[in-house]
Amino acid sequence: LAKTTQPISMDSYEGQEVNITCSHNNIATNDYITWYQQFPSQGPRFIIQGYKTKVTNEVASLFIPADRKSSTLSLPRVSLSDTAVYYCLVGDTGTASKLTFGTGTRLQVTL
Amino acid sequence: ETGVTQTPRHLVMGMTNKKSLKCEQHLGHNAMYWYKQSAKKPLELMFVYNFKEQTENNSVPSRFSPECPNSSHLFLHLHTLQPEDSALYLCASSRNRDRSSYEQYFGPGTRLTVT
């Protein structure tokens, strides 16, 4: 299983762009990169998934360099409601039982 | 709303009680999961069901007993729990266990307190 490393916490002001980087040096060829968001006392929410280059949806963008050893989740113009824990997961989507959530990055957005 | 509902949202039970947690998904998914999230610890996968069949048991104690009567419903039967079992129990679903399994939809969870 590819181990992931991400910052424990980040702070941002409302309206700023936030970039959360995740390192996954031993990512395997078949592995995808998936990000989840979790608010206190709620279940995680799927944000975005990608394999290489860039993926964008209505919530975020995911940037993956050519070597795929890291990835960056970009949240444009964050608001107070984006305060949450963000998890980076790496694995083969064919092995759901290996979906391992780490401790995530706690993002605090303030005015 | 994620399309996954869980009841009850909060549960307090004694160590000798028997209770059940219920999960229902309205997404037409075929795979369902139980997770446990203790305070300040990562999510722990407990069980995986695919097309009603249990495919994963992540070394969960027998005092937790899952049941999946159909692809839309998942139960977790609890008996003789310990205080350390107090946690947020989350149910999730995905289209199936394989190709789309990392895109899971979680319910709001049941906050369980064992006294």
PDB file of N, CA and C in Angstrom, chain B residues 5-98:
ATOM      1  N   THR B   5     -28.413   6.966   4.515  1.00  0.00           N
ATOM      2  CA  THR B   5     -28.976   7.350   5.805  1.00  0.00           C
ATOM      3  C   THR B   5     -28.612   6.334   6.872  1.00  0.00           C
ATOM      4  N   GLN B   6     -28.474   6.818   8.072  1.00  0.00           N
ATOM      5  CA  GLN B   6     -28.146   5.941   9.196  1.00  0.00           C
ATOM      6  C   GLN B   6     -29.051   6.271  10.379  1.00  0.00           C
ATOM      7  N   THR B   7     -29.504   5.236  11.050  1.00  0.00           N
ATOM      8  CA  THR B   7     -30.292   5.410  12.276  1.00  0.00           C
ATOM      9  C   THR B   7     -29.843   4.395  13.313  1.00  0.00           C
ATOM     10  N   PRO B   8     -29.896   4.771  14.578  1.00  0.00           N
ATOM     11  CA  PRO B   8     -30.117   6.119  15.065  1.00  0.00           C
ATOM     12  C   PRO B   8     -28.874   6.993  14.867  1.00  0.00           C
ATOM     13  N   ARG B   9     -29.014   8.276  15.067  1.00  0.00           N
ATOM     14  CA  ARG B   9     -27.868   9.164  14.966  1.00  0.00           C
ATOM     15  C   ARG B   9     -27.039   9.132  16.245  1.00  0.00           C
ATOM     16  N   HIS B  10     -27.706   8.885  17.357  1.00  0.00           N
ATOM     17  CA  HIS B  10     -27.024   8.797  18.649  1.00  0.00           C
ATOM     18  C   HIS B  10     -27.572   7.586  19.398  1.00  0.00           C
ATOM     19  N   LEU B  11     -26.697   6.901  20.103  1.00  0.00           N
ATOM     20  CA  LEU B  11     -27.102   5.714  20.852  1.00  0.00           C
ATOM     21  C   LEU B  11     -26.246   5.589  22.092  1.00  0.00           C
ATOM     22  N   VAL B  12     -26.915   5.434  23.213  1.00  0.00           N
ATOM     23  CA  VAL B  12     -26.216   5.156  24.463  1.00  0.00           C
ATOM     24  C   VAL B  12     -26.685   3.782  24.925  1.00  0.00           C
ATOM     25  N   MET B  13     -25.756   2.907  25.194  1.00  0.00           N
ATOM     26  CA  MET B  13     -26.134   1.570  25.616  1.00  0.00           C
ATOM     27  C   MET B  13     -25.201   1.044  26.699  1.00  0.00           C
ATOM     28  N   GLY B  14     -25.763   0.198  27.540  1.00  0.00           N
ATOM     29  CA  GLY B  14     -24.961  -0.442  28.562  1.00  0.00           C
ATOM     30  C   GLY B  14     -24.227  -1.632  27.980  1.00  0.00           C
ATOM     31  N   MET B  15     -23.282  -2.121  28.728  1.00  0.00           N
ATOM     32  CA  MET B  15     -22.436  -3.204  28.223  1.00  0.00           C
ATOM     33  C   MET B  15     -23.201  -4.505  28.032  1.00  0.00           C
ATOM     34  N   THR B  16     -24.354  -4.634  28.690  1.00  0.00           N
ATOM     35  CA  THR B  16     -25.109  -5.883  28.557  1.00  0.00           C
ATOM     36  C   THR B  16     -26.248  -5.776  27.547  1.00  0.00           C
ATOM     37  N   ASN B  17     -26.414  -4.603  26.973  1.00  0.00           N
ATOM     38  CA  ASN B  17     -27.516  -4.403  26.031  1.00  0.00           C
ATOM     39  C   ASN B  17     -27.226  -5.037  24.676  1.00  0.00           C
ATOM     40  N   LYS B  18     -28.318  -5.172  23.916  1.00  0.00           N
ATOM     41  CA  LYS B  18     -28.213  -5.546  22.507  1.00  0.00           C
ATOM     42  C   LYS B  18     -28.922  -4.468  21.698  1.00  0.00           C
ATOM     43  N   LYS B  19     -28.251  -3.950  20.739  1.00  0.00           N
ATOM     44  CA  LYS B  19     -28.823  -2.920  19.878  1.00  0.00           C
ATOM     45  C   LYS B  19     -28.374  -3.154  18.437  1.00  0.00           C
ATOM     46  N   SER B  20     -29.033  -2.457  17.514  1.00  0.00           N
ATOM     47  CA  SER B  20     -28.645  -2.563  16.113  1.00  0.00           C
ATOM     48  C   SER B  20     -28.571  -1.191  15.472  1.00  0.00           C
ATOM     49  N   LEU B  21     -27.589  -1.023  14.610  1.00  0.00           N
ATOM     50  CA  LEU B  21     -27.465   0.170  13.796  1.00  0.00           C
ATOM     51  C   LEU B  21     -27.961  -0.173  12.399  1.00  0.00           C
ATOM     52  N   LYS B  22     -28.642   0.800  11.797  1.00  0.00           N
ATOM     53  CA  LYS B  22     -29.203   0.575  10.468  1.00  0.00           C
ATOM     54  C   LYS B  22     -28.633   1.573   9.473  1.00  0.00           C
ATOM     55  N   CYS B  23     -28.389   1.083   8.279  1.00  0.00           N
ATOM     56  CA  CYS B  23     -27.915   1.927   7.191  1.00  0.00           C
ATOM     57  C   CYS B  23     -28.723   1.607   5.947  1.00  0.00           C
ATOM     58  N   GLU B  24     -29.097   2.643   5.225  1.00  0.00           N
ATOM     59  CA  GLU B  24     -29.837   2.450   3.977  1.00  0.00           C
ATOM     60  C   GLU B  24     -29.263   3.387   2.924  1.00  0.00           C
ATOM     61  N   GLN B  25     -29.040   2.847   1.741  1.00  0.00           N
ATOM     62  CA  GLN B  25     -28.541   3.701   0.661  1.00  0.00           C
ATOM     63  C   GLN B  25     -29.553   3.712  -0.480  1.00  0.00           C
ATOM     64  N   HIS B  26     -29.731   4.918  -1.037  1.00  0.00           N
ATOM     65  CA  HIS B  26     -30.725   5.136  -2.095  1.00  0.00           C
ATOM     66  C   HIS B  26     -30.037   5.460  -3.414  1.00  0.00           C
ATOM     67  N   LEU B  27     -28.850   4.912  -3.607  1.00  0.00           N
ATOM     68  CA  LEU B  27     -28.030   5.268  -4.758  1.00  0.00           C
ATOM     69  C   LEU B  27     -27.926   4.150  -5.786  1.00  0.00           C
ATOM     70  N   GLY B  28     -28.522   3.029  -5.486  1.00  0.00           N
ATOM     71  CA  GLY B  28     -28.415   1.904  -6.404  1.00  0.00           C
ATOM     72  C   GLY B  28     -27.051   1.250  -6.406  1.00  0.00           C
ATOM     73  N   HIS B  29     -26.310   1.449  -5.332  1.00  0.00           N
ATOM     74  CA  HIS B  29     -24.975   0.871  -5.243  1.00  0.00           C
ATOM     75  C   HIS B  29     -25.037  -0.599  -4.852  1.00  0.00           C
ATOM     76  N   ASN B  30     -23.933  -1.287  -5.120  1.00  0.00           N
ATOM     77  CA  ASN B  30     -23.882  -2.713  -4.834  1.00  0.00           C
ATOM     78  C   ASN B  30     -22.953  -3.074  -3.680  1.00  0.00           C
ATOM     79  N   ALA B  31     -22.115  -2.157  -3.274  1.00  0.00           N
ATOM     80  CA  ALA B  31     -21.176  -2.433  -2.192  1.00  0.00           C
ATOM     81  C   ALA B  31     -21.488  -1.535  -1.000  1.00  0.00           C
ATOM     82  N   MET B  32     -21.390  -2.090   0.183  1.00  0.00           N
ATOM     83  CA  MET B  32     -21.640  -1.329   1.403  1.00  0.00           C
ATOM     84  C   MET B  32     -20.578  -1.651   2.438  1.00  0.00           C
ATOM     85  N   TYR B  33     -20.313  -0.678   3.295  1.00  0.00           N
ATOM     86  CA  TYR B  33     -19.190  -0.770   4.222  1.00  0.00           C
ATOM     87  C   TYR B  33     -19.593  -0.266   5.614  1.00  0.00           C
ATOM     88  N   TRP B  34     -18.986  -0.844   6.627  1.00  0.00           N
ATOM     89  CA  TRP B  34     -19.038  -0.290   7.968  1.00  0.00           C
ATOM     90  C   TRP B  34     -17.637   0.159   8.357  1.00  0.00           C
ATOM     91  N   TYR B  35     -17.572   1.390   8.918  1.00  0.00           N
ATOM     92  CA  TYR B  35     -16.338   1.942   9.440  1.00  0.00           C
ATOM     93  C   TYR B  35     -16.539   2.342  10.893  1.00  0.00           C
ATOM     94  N   LYS B  36     -15.434   2.377  11.620  1.00  0.00           N
ATOM     95  CA  LYS B  36     -15.435   2.888  12.986  1.00  0.00           C
ATOM     96  C   LYS B  36     -14.454   4.048  13.048  1.00  0.00           C
ATOM     97  N   GLN B  37     -14.878   5.136  13.688  1.00  0.00           N
ATOM     98  CA  GLN B  37     -13.983   6.272  13.871  1.00  0.00           C
ATOM     99  C   GLN B  37     -13.980   6.656  15.339  1.00  0.00           C
ATOM    100  N   SER B  38     -12.899   6.325  16.002  1.00  0.00           N
ATOM    101  CA  SER B  38     -12.733   6.688  17.404  1.00  0.00           C
ATOM    102  C   SER B  38     -12.109   8.073  17.487  1.00  0.00           C
ATOM    103  N   ALA B  39     -12.232   8.665  18.647  1.00  0.00           N
ATOM    104  CA  ALA B  39     -11.704  10.008  18.841  1.00  0.00           C
ATOM    105  C   ALA B  39     -10.201  10.044  18.527  1.00  0.00           C
ATOM    106  N   LYS B  40      -9.818  10.978  17.692  1.00  0.00           N
ATOM    107  CA  LYS B  40      -8.434  11.235  17.352  1.00  0.00           C
ATOM    108  C   LYS B  40      -7.734  10.042  16.718  1.00  0.00           C
ATOM    109  N   LYS B  41      -8.502   9.176  16.072  1.00  0.00           N
ATOM    110  CA  LYS B  41      -7.917   8.050  15.344  1.00  0.00           C
ATOM    111  C   LYS B  41      -8.480   8.022  13.938  1.00  0.00           C
ATOM    112  N   PRO B  42      -7.733   7.485  12.994  1.00  0.00           N
ATOM    113  CA  PRO B  42      -8.238   7.402  11.622  1.00  0.00           C
ATOM    114  C   PRO B  42      -9.420   6.450  11.519  1.00  0.00           C
ATOM    115  N   LEU B  43     -10.154   6.600  10.436  1.00  0.00           N
ATOM    116  CA  LEU B  43     -11.231   5.657  10.171  1.00  0.00           C
ATOM    117  C   LEU B  43     -10.672   4.245  10.047  1.00  0.00           C
ATOM    118  N   GLU B  44     -11.427   3.316  10.611  1.00  0.00           N
ATOM    119  CA  GLU B  44     -11.042   1.910  10.506  1.00  0.00           C
ATOM    120  C   GLU B  44     -12.139   1.161   9.767  1.00  0.00           C
ATOM    121  N   LEU B  45     -11.759   0.505   8.688  1.00  0.00           N
ATOM    122  CA  LEU B  45     -12.728  -0.305   7.958  1.00  0.00           C
ATOM    123  C   LEU B  45     -13.041  -1.554   8.776  1.00  0.00           C
ATOM    124  N   MET B  46     -14.333  -1.852   8.911  1.00  0.00           N
ATOM    125  CA  MET B  46     -14.737  -3.021   9.694  1.00  0.00           C
ATOM    126  C   MET B  46     -15.187  -4.161   8.773  1.00  0.00           C
ATOM    127  N   PHE B  47     -16.175  -3.871   7.944  1.00  0.00           N
ATOM    128  CA  PHE B  47     -16.756  -4.906   7.088  1.00  0.00           C
ATOM    129  C   PHE B  47     -17.029  -4.339   5.701  1.00  0.00           C
ATOM    130  N   VAL B  48     -16.979  -5.245   4.713  1.00  0.00           N
ATOM    131  CA  VAL B  48     -17.331  -4.897   3.347  1.00  0.00           C
ATOM    132  C   VAL B  48     -18.315  -5.926   2.826  1.00  0.00           C
ATOM    133  N   TYR B  49     -19.377  -5.451   2.194  1.00  0.00           N
ATOM    134  CA  TYR B  49     -20.341  -6.322   1.542  1.00  0.00           C
ATOM    135  C   TYR B  49     -20.420  -5.947   0.081  1.00  0.00           C
ATOM    136  N   ASN B  50     -20.497  -6.959  -0.769  1.00  0.00           N
ATOM    137  CA  ASN B  50     -20.651  -6.736  -2.193  1.00  0.00           C
ATOM    138  C   ASN B  50     -21.780  -7.643  -2.680  1.00  0.00           C
ATOM    139  N   PHE B  51     -22.804  -7.043  -3.253  1.00  0.00           N
ATOM    140  CA  PHE B  51     -23.970  -7.818  -3.677  1.00  0.00           C
ATOM    141  C   PHE B  51     -24.458  -8.726  -2.544  1.00  0.00           C
ATOM    142  N   LYS B  52     -24.608  -8.171  -1.361  1.00  0.00           N
ATOM    143  CA  LYS B  52     -25.128  -8.817  -0.149  1.00  0.00           C
ATOM    144  C   LYS B  52     -24.167  -9.821   0.471  1.00  0.00           C
ATOM    145  N   GLU B  53     -23.073 -10.094  -0.142  1.00  0.00           N
ATOM    146  CA  GLU B  53     -22.143 -11.077   0.399  1.00  0.00           C
ATOM    147  C   GLU B  53     -20.995 -10.375   1.119  1.00  0.00           C
ATOM    148  N   GLN B  54     -20.689 -10.859   2.314  1.00  0.00           N
ATOM    149  CA  GLN B  54     -19.573 -10.255   3.033  1.00  0.00           C
ATOM    150  C   GLN B  54     -18.256 -10.657   2.381  1.00  0.00           C
ATOM    151  N   THR B  55     -17.477  -9.665   2.023  1.00  0.00           N
ATOM    152  CA  THR B  55     -16.207  -9.940   1.363  1.00  0.00           C
ATOM    153  C   THR B  55     -15.008  -9.554   2.213  1.00  0.00           C
ATOM    154  N   GLU B  56     -15.226  -8.786   3.264  1.00  0.00           N
ATOM    155  CA  GLU B  56     -14.134  -8.383   4.130  1.00  0.00           C
ATOM    156  C   GLU B  56     -14.613  -8.327   5.571  1.00  0.00           C
ATOM    157  N   ASN B  57     -13.812  -8.886   6.450  1.00  0.00           N
ATOM    158  CA  ASN B  57     -13.997  -8.729   7.892  1.00  0.00           C
ATOM    159  C   ASN B  57     -12.626  -8.374   8.416  1.00  0.00           C
ATOM    160  N   ASN B  58     -12.486  -7.148   8.826  1.00  0.00           N
ATOM    161  CA  ASN B  58     -11.158  -6.646   9.176  1.00  0.00           C
ATOM    162  C   ASN B  58     -10.827  -6.959  10.631  1.00  0.00           C
ATOM    163  N   SER B  59     -10.875  -8.261  10.956  1.00  0.00           N
ATOM    164  CA  SER B  59     -10.529  -8.715  12.315  1.00  0.00           C
ATOM    165  C   SER B  59     -11.361  -8.018  13.378  1.00  0.00           C
ATOM    166  N   VAL B  60     -12.645  -7.920  13.110  1.00  0.00           N
ATOM    167  CA  VAL B  60     -13.558  -7.247  14.040  1.00  0.00           C
ATOM    168  C   VAL B  60     -14.036  -8.236  15.095  1.00  0.00           C
ATOM    169  N   PRO B  61     -14.075  -7.843  16.372  1.00  0.00           N
ATOM    170  CA  PRO B  61     -14.558  -8.753  17.424  1.00  0.00           C
ATOM    171  C   PRO B  61     -15.974  -9.223  17.152  1.00  0.00           C
ATOM    172  N   SER B  62     -16.290 -10.407  17.618  1.00  0.00           N
ATOM    173  CA  SER B  62     -17.584 -11.021  17.327  1.00  0.00           C
ATOM    174  C   SER B  62     -18.748 -10.312  18.012  1.00  0.00           C
ATOM    175  N   ARG B  63     -18.472  -9.401  18.928  1.00  0.00           N
ATOM    176  CA  ARG B  63     -19.569  -8.643  19.533  1.00  0.00           C
ATOM    177  C   ARG B  63     -20.191  -7.648  18.534  1.00  0.00           C
ATOM    178  N   PHE B  64     -19.538  -7.503  17.385  1.00  0.00           N
ATOM    179  CA  PHE B  64     -20.094  -6.746  16.263  1.00  0.00           C
ATOM    180  C   PHE B  64     -20.507  -7.755  15.195  1.00  0.00           C
ATOM    181  N   SER B  65     -21.779  -7.747  14.829  1.00  0.00           N
ATOM    182  CA  SER B  65     -22.280  -8.721  13.874  1.00  0.00           C
ATOM    183  C   SER B  65     -23.008  -8.000  12.746  1.00  0.00           C
ATOM    184  N   PRO B  66     -22.469  -8.006  11.538  1.00  0.00           N
ATOM    185  CA  PRO B  66     -23.125  -7.310  10.442  1.00  0.00           C
ATOM    186  C   PRO B  66     -24.168  -8.190   9.764  1.00  0.00           C
ATOM    187  N   GLU B  67     -25.086  -7.509   9.094  1.00  0.00           N
ATOM    188  CA  GLU B  67     -26.109  -8.215   8.323  1.00  0.00           C
ATOM    189  C   GLU B  67     -26.460  -7.360   7.124  1.00  0.00           C
ATOM    190  N   CYS B  68     -26.538  -7.994   5.968  1.00  0.00           N
ATOM    191  CA  CYS B  68     -26.854  -7.272   4.741  1.00  0.00           C
ATOM    192  C   CYS B  68     -27.939  -8.039   3.993  1.00  0.00           C
ATOM    193  N   PRO B  69     -29.210  -7.739   4.265  1.00  0.00           N
ATOM    194  CA  PRO B  69     -30.296  -8.498   3.648  1.00  0.00           C
ATOM    195  C   PRO B  69     -30.460  -8.220   2.149  1.00  0.00           C
ATOM    196  N   ASN B  70     -30.051  -7.039   1.718  1.00  0.00           N
ATOM    197  CA  ASN B  70     -30.089  -6.701   0.289  1.00  0.00           C
ATOM    198  C   ASN B  70     -29.083  -5.583   0.048  1.00  0.00           C
ATOM    199  N   SER B  71     -28.904  -5.233  -1.193  1.00  0.00           N
ATOM    200  CA  SER B  71     -27.850  -4.265  -1.518  1.00  0.00           C
ATOM    201  C   SER B  71     -28.128  -2.864  -0.995  1.00  0.00           C
ATOM    202  N   SER B  72     -29.337  -2.609  -0.533  1.00  0.00           N
ATOM    203  CA  SER B  72     -29.676  -1.259  -0.074  1.00  0.00           C
ATOM    204  C   SER B  72     -29.620  -1.099   1.436  1.00  0.00           C
ATOM    205  N   HIS B  73     -29.587  -2.209   2.153  1.00  0.00           N
ATOM    206  CA  HIS B  73     -29.657  -2.141   3.609  1.00  0.00           C
ATOM    207  C   HIS B  73     -28.489  -2.875   4.253  1.00  0.00           C
ATOM    208  N   LEU B  74     -28.011  -2.275   5.317  1.00  0.00           N
ATOM    209  CA  LEU B  74     -26.900  -2.858   6.062  1.00  0.00           C
ATOM    210  C   LEU B  74     -27.162  -2.611   7.540  1.00  0.00           C
ATOM    211  N   PHE B  75     -26.963  -3.651   8.336  1.00  0.00           N
ATOM    212  CA  PHE B  75     -27.151  -3.534   9.774  1.00  0.00           C
ATOM    213  C   PHE B  75     -25.857  -3.892  10.488  1.00  0.00           C
ATOM    214  N   LEU B  76     -25.718  -3.351  11.670  1.00  0.00           N
ATOM    215  CA  LEU B  76     -24.623  -3.744  12.551  1.00  0.00           C
ATOM    216  C   LEU B  76     -25.234  -4.053  13.910  1.00  0.00           C
ATOM    217  N   HIS B  77     -25.265  -5.331  14.244  1.00  0.00           N
ATOM    218  CA  HIS B  77     -25.836  -5.771  15.512  1.00  0.00           C
ATOM    219  C   HIS B  77     -24.757  -5.736  16.587  1.00  0.00           C
ATOM    220  N   LEU B  78     -25.131  -5.155  17.707  1.00  0.00           N
ATOM    221  CA  LEU B  78     -24.177  -4.932  18.784  1.00  0.00           C
ATOM    222  C   LEU B  78     -24.608  -5.683  20.042  1.00  0.00           C
ATOM    223  N   HIS B  79     -23.685  -6.355  20.682  1.00  0.00           N
ATOM    224  CA  HIS B  79     -24.023  -7.010  21.966  1.00  0.00           C
ATOM    225  C   HIS B  79     -22.779  -7.130  22.832  1.00  0.00           C
ATOM    226  N   THR B  80     -23.001  -6.958  24.113  1.00  0.00           N
ATOM    227  CA  THR B  80     -21.932  -7.014  25.132  1.00  0.00           C
ATOM    228  C   THR B  80     -20.726  -6.188  24.722  1.00  0.00           C
ATOM    229  N   LEU B  81     -21.003  -4.935  24.386  1.00  0.00           N
ATOM    230  CA  LEU B  81     -19.911  -4.047  23.983  1.00  0.00           C
ATOM    231  C   LEU B  81     -19.117  -3.576  25.192  1.00  0.00           C
ATOM    232  N   GLN B  82     -17.953  -3.022  24.895  1.00  0.00           N
ATOM    233  CA  GLN B  82     -17.066  -2.486  25.914  1.00  0.00           C
ATOM    234  C   GLN B  82     -17.019  -0.963  25.785  1.00  0.00           C
ATOM    235  N   PRO B  83     -16.666  -0.273  26.846  1.00  0.00           N
ATOM    236  CA  PRO B  83     -16.578   1.193  26.756  1.00  0.00           C
ATOM    237  C   PRO B  83     -15.668   1.677  25.637  1.00  0.00           C
ATOM    238  N   GLU B  84     -14.627   0.930  25.328  1.00  0.00           N
ATOM    239  CA  GLU B  84     -13.711   1.348  24.248  1.00  0.00           C
ATOM    240  C   GLU B  84     -14.323   1.216  22.861  1.00  0.00           C
ATOM    241  N   ASP B  85     -15.523   0.642  22.803  1.00  0.00           N
ATOM    242  CA  ASP B  85     -16.237   0.574  21.529  1.00  0.00           C
ATOM    243  C   ASP B  85     -16.998   1.865  21.236  1.00  0.00           C
ATOM    244  N   SER B  86     -17.008   2.773  22.174  1.00  0.00           N
ATOM    245  CA  SER B  86     -17.648   4.065  21.952  1.00  0.00           C
ATOM    246  C   SER B  86     -16.929   4.777  20.819  1.00  0.00           C
ATOM    247  N   ALA B  87     -17.693   5.184  19.817  1.00  0.00           N
ATOM    248  CA  ALA B  87     -17.091   5.790  18.618  1.00  0.00           C
ATOM    249  C   ALA B  87     -18.204   6.251  17.695  1.00  0.00           C
ATOM    250  N   LEU B  88     -17.788   6.833  16.581  1.00  0.00           N
ATOM    251  CA  LEU B  88     -18.710   7.170  15.501  1.00  0.00           C
ATOM    252  C   LEU B  88     -18.669   6.017  14.498  1.00  0.00           C
ATOM    253  N   TYR B  89     -19.809   5.411  14.249  1.00  0.00           N
ATOM    254  CA  TYR B  89     -19.880   4.296  13.308  1.00  0.00           C
ATOM    255  C   TYR B  89     -20.487   4.806  12.003  1.00  0.00           C
ATOM    256  N   LEU B  90     -19.732   4.615  10.962  1.00  0.00           N
ATOM    257  CA  LEU B  90     -20.104   5.162   9.662  1.00  0.00           C
ATOM    258  C   LEU B  90     -20.383   4.042   8.670  1.00  0.00           C
ATOM    259  N   CYS B  91     -21.422   4.269   7.908  1.00  0.00           N
ATOM    260  CA  CYS B  91     -21.774   3.363   6.828  1.00  0.00           C
ATOM    261  C   CYS B  91     -21.454   4.077   5.513  1.00  0.00           C
ATOM    262  N   ALA B  92     -21.030   3.326   4.536  1.00  0.00           N
ATOM    263  CA  ALA B  92     -20.739   3.905   3.225  1.00  0.00           C
ATOM    264  C   ALA B  92     -21.165   2.931   2.137  1.00  0.00           C
ATOM    265  N   SER B  93     -21.319   3.464   0.933  1.00  0.00           N
ATOM    266  CA  SER B  93     -21.627   2.599  -0.197  1.00  0.00           C
ATOM    267  C   SER B  93     -20.845   3.073  -1.409  1.00  0.00           C
ATOM    268  N   SER B  94     -20.676   2.165  -2.358  1.00  0.00           N
ATOM    269  CA  SER B  94     -20.051   2.513  -3.633  1.00  0.00           C
ATOM    270  C   SER B  94     -20.706   1.682  -4.713  1.00  0.00           C
ATOM    271  N   ARG B  95     -20.486   2.085  -5.963  1.00  0.00           N
ATOM    272  CA  ARG B  95     -21.167   1.391  -7.061  1.00  0.00           C
ATOM    273  C   ARG B  95     -20.912  -0.096  -7.005  1.00  0.00           C
ATOM    274  N   ASN B  96     -19.669  -0.449  -6.812  1.00  0.00           N
ATOM    275  CA  ASN B  96     -19.341  -1.847  -6.558  1.00  0.00           C
ATOM    276  C   ASN B  96     -18.031  -1.885  -5.805  1.00  0.00           C
ATOM    277  N   ARG B  97     -17.551  -3.072  -5.538  1.00  0.00           N
ATOM    278  CA  ARG B  97     -16.389  -3.197  -4.673  1.00  0.00           C
ATOM    279  C   ARG B  97     -15.097  -2.972  -5.436  1.00  0.00           C
ATOM    280  N   ASP B  98     -15.198  -2.960  -6.742  1.00  0.00           N
ATOM    281  CA  ASP B  98     -13.951  -2.971  -7.494  1.00  0.00           C
ATOM    282  C   ASP B  98     -13.638  -1.624  -8.132  1.00  0.00           C
TER     283      ASP B  98
END
